[in-house]
Amino acid sequence: MAILMKTIKNRKYAYLVSRGAKGKIVHTYLGPAQHPKVVSLMALQKESGEIPKHLYWLFWDTNPQKIELYAFSKYIIERILELGNAASLKWLQMVFPTKKIIEVLYTSRTLSEKSKIFWKIWFGVK
């Protein structure tokens, strides 16, 4: 997901860009760029480019500043699903699509069976 800014008659408007069914790109109107909710979403989007400091404790065995989010997405998702809390899950769902999280849930060899069962119930999958 990304936030796209469009300028129409010298006014800026924000759109959320994501992939819908069958890979179709969907633009969802968020509002004028100056709206407080849009500004806070854009700030969250900037933060989501790297692992936030309040989640460093989950990555004690590596340097969290050097982890590339999308290159090591499976590792990050596994670690948060196994050891994370509500704040880490919120960040995870902001950064990675639910489809990717569920894919890791099914393909992971490092997640415990207990965690897999819990997250399958949480995400409503079998």
XYZ file of C-alpha atoms in Angstrom:
126
model
C 0.000 0.000 0.000
C 1.086 3.532 -0.676
C -0.304 7.043 -0.418
C -0.511 8.901 -3.710
C -0.899 12.676 -3.939
C -2.823 14.133 -6.875
C -2.966 17.837 -7.683
C -6.229 19.088 -9.150
C -6.585 22.838 -9.784
C -3.719 23.709 -7.396
C -5.182 21.604 -4.568
C -3.601 18.382 -3.328
C -5.657 15.287 -2.597
C -4.536 11.992 -1.068
C -5.390 8.510 -2.331
C -4.537 5.137 -0.841
C -3.188 2.830 -3.551
C -3.469 -0.925 -3.049
C -3.993 -4.123 -4.995
C -7.504 -5.484 -5.096
C -8.888 -8.733 -6.423
C -6.928 -10.367 -9.246
C -4.064 -7.884 -8.830
C -6.112 -4.880 -9.937
C -4.765 -1.557 -8.625
C -7.339 0.322 -6.547
C -7.205 4.022 -5.593
C -9.222 4.926 -2.490
C -9.882 8.616 -1.838
C -8.637 9.731 1.591
C -9.332 13.464 1.457
C -7.497 16.770 1.077
C -3.770 16.625 1.856
C -4.136 19.128 4.731
C -6.758 17.081 6.597
C -5.412 15.929 10.007
C -6.222 12.253 9.348
C -4.355 12.345 6.029
C -1.362 14.055 7.650
C -1.216 11.394 10.399
C -1.507 8.586 7.810
C 1.372 10.083 5.847
C 3.479 10.262 9.031
C 2.735 6.590 9.735
C 3.659 5.734 6.149
C 7.061 7.405 6.577
C 7.652 5.538 9.853
C 6.773 2.214 8.258
C 9.843 2.288 6.002
C 11.948 0.823 8.799
C 11.457 -1.125 11.987
C 10.370 1.305 14.728
C 12.474 1.599 17.866
C 9.718 0.256 20.115
C 10.036 -3.098 18.264
C 13.824 -3.442 18.509
C 13.457 -5.852 21.438
C 11.994 -8.448 19.047
C 15.174 -8.483 16.966
C 17.797 -8.961 19.669
C 19.926 -11.271 17.508
C 20.405 -8.788 14.652
C 20.800 -5.063 14.159
C 17.209 -3.871 13.493
C 18.453 -0.762 11.690
C 20.066 -2.912 9.000
C 17.081 -5.183 8.314
C 15.520 -4.438 4.933
C 11.762 -4.681 5.367
C 10.790 -6.274 2.099
C 13.893 -8.399 1.532
C 13.465 -10.037 4.951
C 9.686 -9.793 5.228
C 9.236 -13.475 6.106
C 11.725 -13.206 8.991
C 10.063 -10.040 10.327
C 6.546 -11.477 10.087
C 7.576 -14.745 11.764
C 9.284 -12.933 14.627
C 6.312 -10.666 15.297
C 3.754 -13.482 15.063
C 5.790 -15.637 17.449
C 6.916 -13.054 20.031
C 5.113 -9.770 19.352
C 2.412 -7.846 21.181
C -0.599 -5.775 20.056
C 1.520 -2.746 19.091
C 3.835 -4.869 16.968
C 0.869 -6.531 15.237
C -0.643 -3.128 14.466
C 2.624 -2.025 12.843
C 2.916 -5.338 10.981
C -0.549 -4.961 9.465
C 0.236 -1.392 8.460
C 3.388 -2.416 6.609
C 2.518 -5.799 5.100
C -0.739 -6.852 3.441
C -2.787 -9.452 5.300
C -2.390 -11.806 2.356
C 1.406 -11.799 2.860
C 1.053 -12.403 6.609
C -1.266 -15.376 6.016
C 1.107 -16.741 3.367
C 3.970 -16.676 5.884
C 1.675 -18.259 8.467
C 1.147 -21.272 6.191
C 4.721 -21.623 4.888
C 6.732 -20.901 8.043
C 8.788 -23.651 9.612
C 9.876 -21.541 12.576
C 6.458 -20.627 14.005
C 5.327 -22.892 16.823
C 2.161 -24.947 16.305
C 0.498 -23.029 19.133
C 1.200 -19.697 17.402
C 0.034 -21.010 14.032
C -3.288 -22.170 15.476
C -3.810 -18.874 17.296
C -3.089 -16.726 14.226
C -5.254 -18.891 11.971
C -8.170 -18.259 14.324
C -7.256 -14.558 14.565
C -7.190 -14.078 10.785
C -10.199 -16.358 10.256
C -8.469 -18.887 7.994
C -8.392 -22.684 8.136
